[in-house]
mmCIF file of C-alpha atoms and ligand atoms in Angstrom:
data_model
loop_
_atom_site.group_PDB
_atom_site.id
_atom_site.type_symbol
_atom_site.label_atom_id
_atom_site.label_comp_id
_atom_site.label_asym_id
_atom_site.label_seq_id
_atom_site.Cartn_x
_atom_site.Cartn_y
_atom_site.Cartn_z
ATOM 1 C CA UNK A 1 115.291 82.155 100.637
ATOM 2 C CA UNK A 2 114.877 78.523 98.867
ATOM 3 C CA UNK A 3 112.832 77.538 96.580
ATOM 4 C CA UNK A 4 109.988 76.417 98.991
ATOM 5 C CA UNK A 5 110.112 79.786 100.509
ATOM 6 C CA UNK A 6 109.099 81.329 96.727
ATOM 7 C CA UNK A 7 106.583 78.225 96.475
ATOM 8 C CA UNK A 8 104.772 79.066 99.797
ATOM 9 C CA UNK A 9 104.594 82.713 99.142
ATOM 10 C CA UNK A 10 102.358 82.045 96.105
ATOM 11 C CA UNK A 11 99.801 79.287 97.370
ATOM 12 C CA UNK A 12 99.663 80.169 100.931
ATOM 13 C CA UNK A 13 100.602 84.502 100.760
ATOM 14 C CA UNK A 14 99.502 85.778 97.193
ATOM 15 C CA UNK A 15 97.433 82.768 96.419
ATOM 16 C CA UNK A 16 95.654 83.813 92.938
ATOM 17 C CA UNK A 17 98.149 84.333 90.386
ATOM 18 C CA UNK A 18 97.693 85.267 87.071
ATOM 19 C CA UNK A 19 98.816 82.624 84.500
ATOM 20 C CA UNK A 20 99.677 82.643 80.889
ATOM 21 C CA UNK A 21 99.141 79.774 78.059
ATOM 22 C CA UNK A 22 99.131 80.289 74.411
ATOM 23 C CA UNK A 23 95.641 79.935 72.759
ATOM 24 C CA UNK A 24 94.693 78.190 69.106
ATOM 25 C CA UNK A 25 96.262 80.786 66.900
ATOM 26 C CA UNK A 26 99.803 80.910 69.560
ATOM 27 C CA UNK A 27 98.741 84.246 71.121
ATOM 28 C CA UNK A 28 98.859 84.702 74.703
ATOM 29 C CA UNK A 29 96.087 83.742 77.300
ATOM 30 C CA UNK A 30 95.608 84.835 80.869
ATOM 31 C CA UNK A 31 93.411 84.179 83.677
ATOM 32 C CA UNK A 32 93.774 84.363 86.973
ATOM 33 C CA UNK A 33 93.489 81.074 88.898
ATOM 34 C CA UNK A 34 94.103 80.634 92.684
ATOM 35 C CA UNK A 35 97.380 77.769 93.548
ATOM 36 C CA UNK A 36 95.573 75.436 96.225
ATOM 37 C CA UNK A 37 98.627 73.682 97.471
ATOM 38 C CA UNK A 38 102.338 73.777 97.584
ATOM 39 C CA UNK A 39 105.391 71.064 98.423
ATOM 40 C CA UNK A 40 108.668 70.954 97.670
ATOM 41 C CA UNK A 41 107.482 68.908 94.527
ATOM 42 C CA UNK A 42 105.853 71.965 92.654
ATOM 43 C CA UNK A 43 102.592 74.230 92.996
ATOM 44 C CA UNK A 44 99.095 72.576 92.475
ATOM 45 C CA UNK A 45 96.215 74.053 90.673
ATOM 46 C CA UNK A 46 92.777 72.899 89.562
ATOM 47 C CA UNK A 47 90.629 73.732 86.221
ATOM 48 C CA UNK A 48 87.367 71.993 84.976
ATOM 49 C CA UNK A 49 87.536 70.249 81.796
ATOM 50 C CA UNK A 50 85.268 72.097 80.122
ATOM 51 C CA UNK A 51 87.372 75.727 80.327
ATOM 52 C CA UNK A 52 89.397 76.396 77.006
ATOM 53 C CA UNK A 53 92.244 76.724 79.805
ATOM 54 C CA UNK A 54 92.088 72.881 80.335
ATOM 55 C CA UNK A 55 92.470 72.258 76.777
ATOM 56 C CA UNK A 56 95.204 74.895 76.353
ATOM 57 C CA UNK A 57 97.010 73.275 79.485
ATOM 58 C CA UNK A 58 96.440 69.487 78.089
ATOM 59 C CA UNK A 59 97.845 70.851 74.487
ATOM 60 C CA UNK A 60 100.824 72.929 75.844
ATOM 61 C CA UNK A 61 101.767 71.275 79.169
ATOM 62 C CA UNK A 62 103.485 74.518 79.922
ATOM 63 C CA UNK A 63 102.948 77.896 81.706
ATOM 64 C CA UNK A 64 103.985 81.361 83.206
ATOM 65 C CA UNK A 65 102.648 82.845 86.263
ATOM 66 C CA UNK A 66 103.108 85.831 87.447
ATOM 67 C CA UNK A 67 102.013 87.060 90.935
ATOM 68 C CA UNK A 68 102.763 90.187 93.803
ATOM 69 C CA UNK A 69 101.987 90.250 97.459
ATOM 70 C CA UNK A 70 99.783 93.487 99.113
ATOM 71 C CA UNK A 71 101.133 95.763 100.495
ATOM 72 C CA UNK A 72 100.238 100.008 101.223
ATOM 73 C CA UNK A 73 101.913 100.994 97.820
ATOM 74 C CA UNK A 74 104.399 99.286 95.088
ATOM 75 C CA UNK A 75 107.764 99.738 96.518
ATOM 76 C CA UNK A 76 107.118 97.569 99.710
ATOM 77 C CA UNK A 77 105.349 94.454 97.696
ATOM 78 C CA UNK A 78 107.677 91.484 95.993
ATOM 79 C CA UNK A 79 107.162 89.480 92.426
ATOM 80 C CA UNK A 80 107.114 86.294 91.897
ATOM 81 C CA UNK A 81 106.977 84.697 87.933
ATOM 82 C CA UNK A 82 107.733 81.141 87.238
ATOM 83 C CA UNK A 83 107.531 79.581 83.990
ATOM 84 C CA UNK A 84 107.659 75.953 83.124
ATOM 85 C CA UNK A 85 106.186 72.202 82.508
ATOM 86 C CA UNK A 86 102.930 71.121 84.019
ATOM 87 C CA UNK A 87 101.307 67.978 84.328
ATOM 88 C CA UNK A 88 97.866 66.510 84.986
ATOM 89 C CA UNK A 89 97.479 64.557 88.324
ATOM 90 C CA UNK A 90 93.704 64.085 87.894
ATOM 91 C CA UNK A 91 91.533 63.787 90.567
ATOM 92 C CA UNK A 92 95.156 63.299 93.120
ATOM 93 C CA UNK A 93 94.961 65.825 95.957
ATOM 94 C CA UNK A 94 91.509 67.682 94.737
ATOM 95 C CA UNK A 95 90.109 65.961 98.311
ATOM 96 C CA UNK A 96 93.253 67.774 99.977
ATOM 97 C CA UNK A 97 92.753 71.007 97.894
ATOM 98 C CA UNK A 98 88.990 71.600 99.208
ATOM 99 C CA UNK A 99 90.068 70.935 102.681
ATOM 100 C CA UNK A 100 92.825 73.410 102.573
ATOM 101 C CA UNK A 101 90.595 75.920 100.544
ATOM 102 C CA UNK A 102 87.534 75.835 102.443
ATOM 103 C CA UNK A 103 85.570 78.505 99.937
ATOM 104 C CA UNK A 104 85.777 75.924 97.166
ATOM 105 C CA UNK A 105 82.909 74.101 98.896
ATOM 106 C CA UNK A 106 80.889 76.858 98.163
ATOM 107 C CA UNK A 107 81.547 77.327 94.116
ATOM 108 C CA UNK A 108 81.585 72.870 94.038
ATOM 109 C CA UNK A 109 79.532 71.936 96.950
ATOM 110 C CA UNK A 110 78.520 68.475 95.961
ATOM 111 C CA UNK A 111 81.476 65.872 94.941
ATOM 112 C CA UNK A 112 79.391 65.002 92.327
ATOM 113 C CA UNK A 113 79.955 68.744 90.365
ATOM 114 C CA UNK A 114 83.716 68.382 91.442
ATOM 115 C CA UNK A 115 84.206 65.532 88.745
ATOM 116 C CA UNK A 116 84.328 68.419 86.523
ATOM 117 C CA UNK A 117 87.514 69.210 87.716
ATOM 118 C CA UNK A 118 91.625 67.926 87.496
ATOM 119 C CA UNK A 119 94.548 68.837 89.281
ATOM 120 C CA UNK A 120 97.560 70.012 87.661
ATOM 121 C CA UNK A 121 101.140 70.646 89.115
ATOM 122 C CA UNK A 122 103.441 73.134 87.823
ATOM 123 C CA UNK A 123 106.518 70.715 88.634
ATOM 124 C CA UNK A 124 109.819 72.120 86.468
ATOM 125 C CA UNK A 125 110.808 75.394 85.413
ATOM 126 C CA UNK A 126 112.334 78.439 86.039
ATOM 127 C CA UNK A 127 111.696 81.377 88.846
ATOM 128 C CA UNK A 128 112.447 85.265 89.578
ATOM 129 C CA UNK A 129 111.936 86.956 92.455
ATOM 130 C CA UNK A 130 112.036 90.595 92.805
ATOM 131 C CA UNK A 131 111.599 92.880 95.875
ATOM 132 C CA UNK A 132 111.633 96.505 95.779
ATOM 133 C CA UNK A 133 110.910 97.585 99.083
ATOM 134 C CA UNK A 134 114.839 96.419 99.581
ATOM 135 C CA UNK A 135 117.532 99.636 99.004
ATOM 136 C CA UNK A 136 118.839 98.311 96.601
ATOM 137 C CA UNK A 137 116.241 96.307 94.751
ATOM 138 C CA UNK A 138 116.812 92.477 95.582
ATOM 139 C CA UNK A 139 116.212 90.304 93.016
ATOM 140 C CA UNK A 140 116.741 86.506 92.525
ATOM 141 C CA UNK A 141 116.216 83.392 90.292
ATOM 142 C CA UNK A 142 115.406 79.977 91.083
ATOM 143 C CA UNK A 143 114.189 76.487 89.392
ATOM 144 C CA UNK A 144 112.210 73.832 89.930
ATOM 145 C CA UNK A 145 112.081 70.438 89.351
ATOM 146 C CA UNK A 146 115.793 70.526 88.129
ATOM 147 C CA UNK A 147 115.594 73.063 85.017
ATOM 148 C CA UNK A 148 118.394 74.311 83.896
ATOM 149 C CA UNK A 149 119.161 77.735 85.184
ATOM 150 C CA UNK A 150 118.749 80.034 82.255
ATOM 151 C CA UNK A 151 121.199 83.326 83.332
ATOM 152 C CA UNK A 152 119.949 86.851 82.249
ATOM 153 C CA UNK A 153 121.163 90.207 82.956
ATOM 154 C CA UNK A 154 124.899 91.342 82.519
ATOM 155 C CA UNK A 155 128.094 90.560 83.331
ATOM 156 C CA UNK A 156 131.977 92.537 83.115
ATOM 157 C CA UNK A 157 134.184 91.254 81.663
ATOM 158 C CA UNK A 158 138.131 91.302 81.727
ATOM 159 C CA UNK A 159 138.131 94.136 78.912
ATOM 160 C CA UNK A 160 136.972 96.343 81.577
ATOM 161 C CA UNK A 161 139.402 99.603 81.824
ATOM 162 C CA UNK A 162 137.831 100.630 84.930
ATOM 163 C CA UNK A 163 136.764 103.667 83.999
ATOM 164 C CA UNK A 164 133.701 104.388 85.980
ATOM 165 C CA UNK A 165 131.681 105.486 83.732
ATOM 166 C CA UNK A 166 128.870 102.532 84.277
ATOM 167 C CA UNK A 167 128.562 103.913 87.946
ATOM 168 C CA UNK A 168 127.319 107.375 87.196
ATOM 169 C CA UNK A 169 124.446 105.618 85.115
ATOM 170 C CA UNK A 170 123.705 102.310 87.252
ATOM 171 C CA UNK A 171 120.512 103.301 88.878
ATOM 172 C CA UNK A 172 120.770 101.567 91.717
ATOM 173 C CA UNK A 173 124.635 101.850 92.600
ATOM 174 C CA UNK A 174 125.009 97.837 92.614
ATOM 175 C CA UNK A 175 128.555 97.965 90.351
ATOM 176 C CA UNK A 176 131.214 97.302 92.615
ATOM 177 C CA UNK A 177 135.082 99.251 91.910
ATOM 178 C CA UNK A 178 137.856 97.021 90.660
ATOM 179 C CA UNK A 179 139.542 95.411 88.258
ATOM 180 C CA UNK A 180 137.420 94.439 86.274
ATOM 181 C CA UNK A 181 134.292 96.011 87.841
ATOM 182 C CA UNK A 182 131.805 93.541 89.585
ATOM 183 C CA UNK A 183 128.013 93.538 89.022
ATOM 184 C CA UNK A 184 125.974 92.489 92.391
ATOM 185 C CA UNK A 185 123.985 90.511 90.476
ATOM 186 C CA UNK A 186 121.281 90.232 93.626
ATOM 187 C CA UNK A 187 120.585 93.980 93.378
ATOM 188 C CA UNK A 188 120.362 94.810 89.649
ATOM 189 C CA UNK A 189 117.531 95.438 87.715
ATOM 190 C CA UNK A 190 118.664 94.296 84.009
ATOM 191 C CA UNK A 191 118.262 97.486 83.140
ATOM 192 C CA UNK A 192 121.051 97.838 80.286
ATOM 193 C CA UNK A 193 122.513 101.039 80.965
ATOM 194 C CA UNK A 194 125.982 100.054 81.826
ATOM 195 C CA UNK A 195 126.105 97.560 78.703
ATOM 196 C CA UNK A 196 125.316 100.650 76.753
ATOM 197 C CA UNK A 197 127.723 103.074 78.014
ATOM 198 C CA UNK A 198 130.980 100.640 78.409
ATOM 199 C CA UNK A 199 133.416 102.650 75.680
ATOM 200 C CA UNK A 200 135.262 99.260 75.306
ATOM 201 C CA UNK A 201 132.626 96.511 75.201
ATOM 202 C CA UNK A 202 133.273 95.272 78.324
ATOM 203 C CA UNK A 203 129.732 94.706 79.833
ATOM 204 C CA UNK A 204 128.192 91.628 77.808
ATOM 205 C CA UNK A 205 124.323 90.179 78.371
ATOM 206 C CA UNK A 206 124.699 86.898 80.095
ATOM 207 C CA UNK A 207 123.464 84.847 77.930
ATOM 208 C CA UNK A 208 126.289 84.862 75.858
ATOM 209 C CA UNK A 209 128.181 82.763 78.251
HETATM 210 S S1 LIG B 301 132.166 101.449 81.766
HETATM 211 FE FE1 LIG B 301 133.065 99.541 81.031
HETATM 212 S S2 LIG B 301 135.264 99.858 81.207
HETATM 213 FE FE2 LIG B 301 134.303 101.471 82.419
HETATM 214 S S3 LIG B 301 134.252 100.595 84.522
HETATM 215 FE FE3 LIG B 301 132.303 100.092 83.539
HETATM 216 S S4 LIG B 301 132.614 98.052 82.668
HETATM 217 FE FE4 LIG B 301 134.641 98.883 83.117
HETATM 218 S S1 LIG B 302 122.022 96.544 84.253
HETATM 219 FE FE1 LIG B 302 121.416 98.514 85.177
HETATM 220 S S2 LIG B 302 121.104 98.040 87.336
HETATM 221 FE FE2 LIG B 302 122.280 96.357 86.473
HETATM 222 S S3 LIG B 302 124.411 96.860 86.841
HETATM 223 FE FE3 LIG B 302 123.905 97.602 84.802
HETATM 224 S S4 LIG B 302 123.312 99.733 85.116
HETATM 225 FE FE4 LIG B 302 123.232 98.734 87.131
#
């Protein structure tokens, strides 16, 4: 999947998200808030002005979303989180957003009470996807708006004796045999077991690199 895949499974599939901002005193603040529109420019949400989350989003200019799709019970539903930059776009698109999302007529049903409220577009960051109904897990990361990628997880290195010992403990067999030993990246959960049971070092958090 590309990015606008990930982008159209939260506005149009999961659709209200819970989203993080940091408050006054730089603890975390969540809500959750519905994303009215997608495009291969970023995700659009709205807010009124008067909400403290408009004044943490005009201080901050930055968010994290997380979001999961239904499904009959954990293991067949998918995660997405993004976290980045966000910008106001004003009154651009709201005209779009309440034709698209019909019910908002209902809670602003005059255009006079939608003056109250300003778009926003989460337009650069950094994405993970992760779907466990997959055997094994499938996980992947993305970004928007031309963010750097920032790598996680954990990698082998050439110290590796191939010893086999991270095998046994990797939960969901995704270390492949050789020399050195291969994580499949798109299948592992960052779980840390093999970094902690390498007797030479040879399994390093990616990071480092
Ligand atoms: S435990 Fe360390 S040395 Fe042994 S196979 Fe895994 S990465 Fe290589
Ligand atoms: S971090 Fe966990 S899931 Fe990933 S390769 Fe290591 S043991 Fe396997």
């Amino acid at each position: 999947m590309d990015i606008t895949d990930y982008l159209r499974i939260v506005a149009d599939e999961i659709h209200s998200v819970v989203v993080a901002t940091v408050d006054e005193k730089d603890l975390p603040s969540t809500r959750v808030i519905d994303i009215m529109l997608y495009d291969e420019n970023g995700l659009y949400f709205l807010t009124a002005k008067g909400k403290v989350f408009y004044k943490q989003l005009m201080e901050k200019s930055y968010l994290s979303l997380s979001a999961m799709t239904s499904g009959p019970d954990t293991m067949s539903r998918k995660a997405i989180s993004i976290s980045g930059n966000i910008r106001n776009i004003g009154s651009d698109r709201l005209e779009e957003i309440f034709k698209k999302n019909a019910y908002m007529n209902e809670i602003y049903p005059s255009k006079a009470s939608r003056e109250a409220l300003e778009v926003f577009c989460l337009y650069r960051g950094q994405g993970e996807y992760f779907d466990l109904s997959t055997k094994p897990i499938t996980r992947d990361s993305f970004v928007l708006g031309g963010a750097p990628l920032q790598k996680g997880g954990f990698l082998i290195t050439e110290k590796c004796s191939s010893c086999g010992i991270c095998i046994e403990k990797c939960p969901q067999d995704c270390i492949d045999q050789g020399s050195p030993y291969k994580i499949n990246q798109e299948h592992c959960l960052h779980c840390g077991n093999c970094f902690d049971v390498c007797p030479v070092n040879a399994v390093i958090k990616a990071e480092r690199i």
